[in-house]
């Protein structure tokens, strides 16, 4: 199946481009949370963060950082929300980093992040399970 963001990278689909370099394209999200909301994508097709090669990690997140900085200097944002959906809630299966300009009192709530609590000892158990895989 054709990839929408590959088509944007190729110039076959229109987009309001905000950043372009050798590895990364940045363009406005067509359904912005706030005006200026940008998406940063690797030019090569990568489904999710898990498939992102190390050599593209710095270029992609450097582009996200530069875009976040531009939200302040160019748009007058006070801050940013930087996020990425992987598989779950990911509507376009080409890795993309959302960079959303934020201003205090803008009304954005953590509506999709209902918080939970650890039971006694549970946090240590979760941390240990992750450490077993991450700390070789
Ligand atoms: P996500 O739900 O995290 O996979 O985000 C996908 C985003 O892609 C969503 O915020 C809307 C945006 N989007 C969908 N179709 C298009 C399009 O054709 N052009 C642009 N610029 N953005 C799109």
Short mmCIF file of C-alpha atoms and ligand atoms in Angstrom, two decimals, residues 4-5 8 27-31 39 85 89-92 96 98, ligand 1:
data_model
loop_
_atom_site.label_atom_id
_atom_site.label_comp_id
_atom_site.label_asym_id
_atom_site.label_seq_id
_atom_site.Cartn_x
_atom_site.Cartn_y
_atom_site.Cartn_z
CA UNK A 4 1.22 9.02 2.41
CA UNK A 5 4.31 10.50 4.04
CA UNK A 8 4.93 13.94 0.65
CA UNK A 27 5.88 19.87 7.32
CA UNK A 28 2.71 21.21 8.91
CA UNK A 29 0.19 18.69 10.23
CA UNK A 30 -3.00 19.04 8.19
CA UNK A 31 -5.09 18.72 11.40
CA UNK A 39 5.55 16.67 11.75
CA UNK A 85 2.61 7.49 18.41
CA UNK A 89 -2.96 5.54 17.88
CA UNK A 90 -0.52 5.84 14.95
CA UNK A 91 -2.72 6.72 11.99
CA UNK A 92 0.09 7.08 9.43
CA UNK A 96 6.70 11.02 12.55
CA UNK A 98 4.82 15.76 16.39
P1 LIG B 1 -0.67 10.10 14.30
O1 LIG B 1 -2.12 10.01 14.61
O2 LIG B 1 0.22 10.27 15.50
O3 LIG B 1 -0.20 8.96 13.42
O4 LIG B 1 -0.48 11.43 13.46
C1 LIG B 1 -0.68 11.51 12.10
C2 LIG B 1 -0.90 12.95 11.75
O5 LIG B 1 -0.82 13.09 10.35
C3 LIG B 1 -2.25 13.51 12.16
O6 LIG B 1 -2.06 14.47 13.20
C4 LIG B 1 -2.79 14.16 10.93
C5 LIG B 1 -1.63 14.15 9.97
N1 LIG B 1 -1.99 13.94 8.59
C6 LIG B 1 -2.80 12.97 8.10
N2 LIG B 1 -2.89 13.07 6.76
C7 LIG B 1 -2.11 14.13 6.39
C8 LIG B 1 -1.79 14.72 5.13
O7 LIG B 1 -2.23 14.32 4.07
N3 LIG B 1 -0.95 15.80 5.17
C9 LIG B 1 -0.43 16.29 6.34
N4 LIG B 1 0.35 17.35 6.26
N5 LIG B 1 -0.71 15.75 7.53
C10 LIG B 1 -1.53 14.68 7.56
#
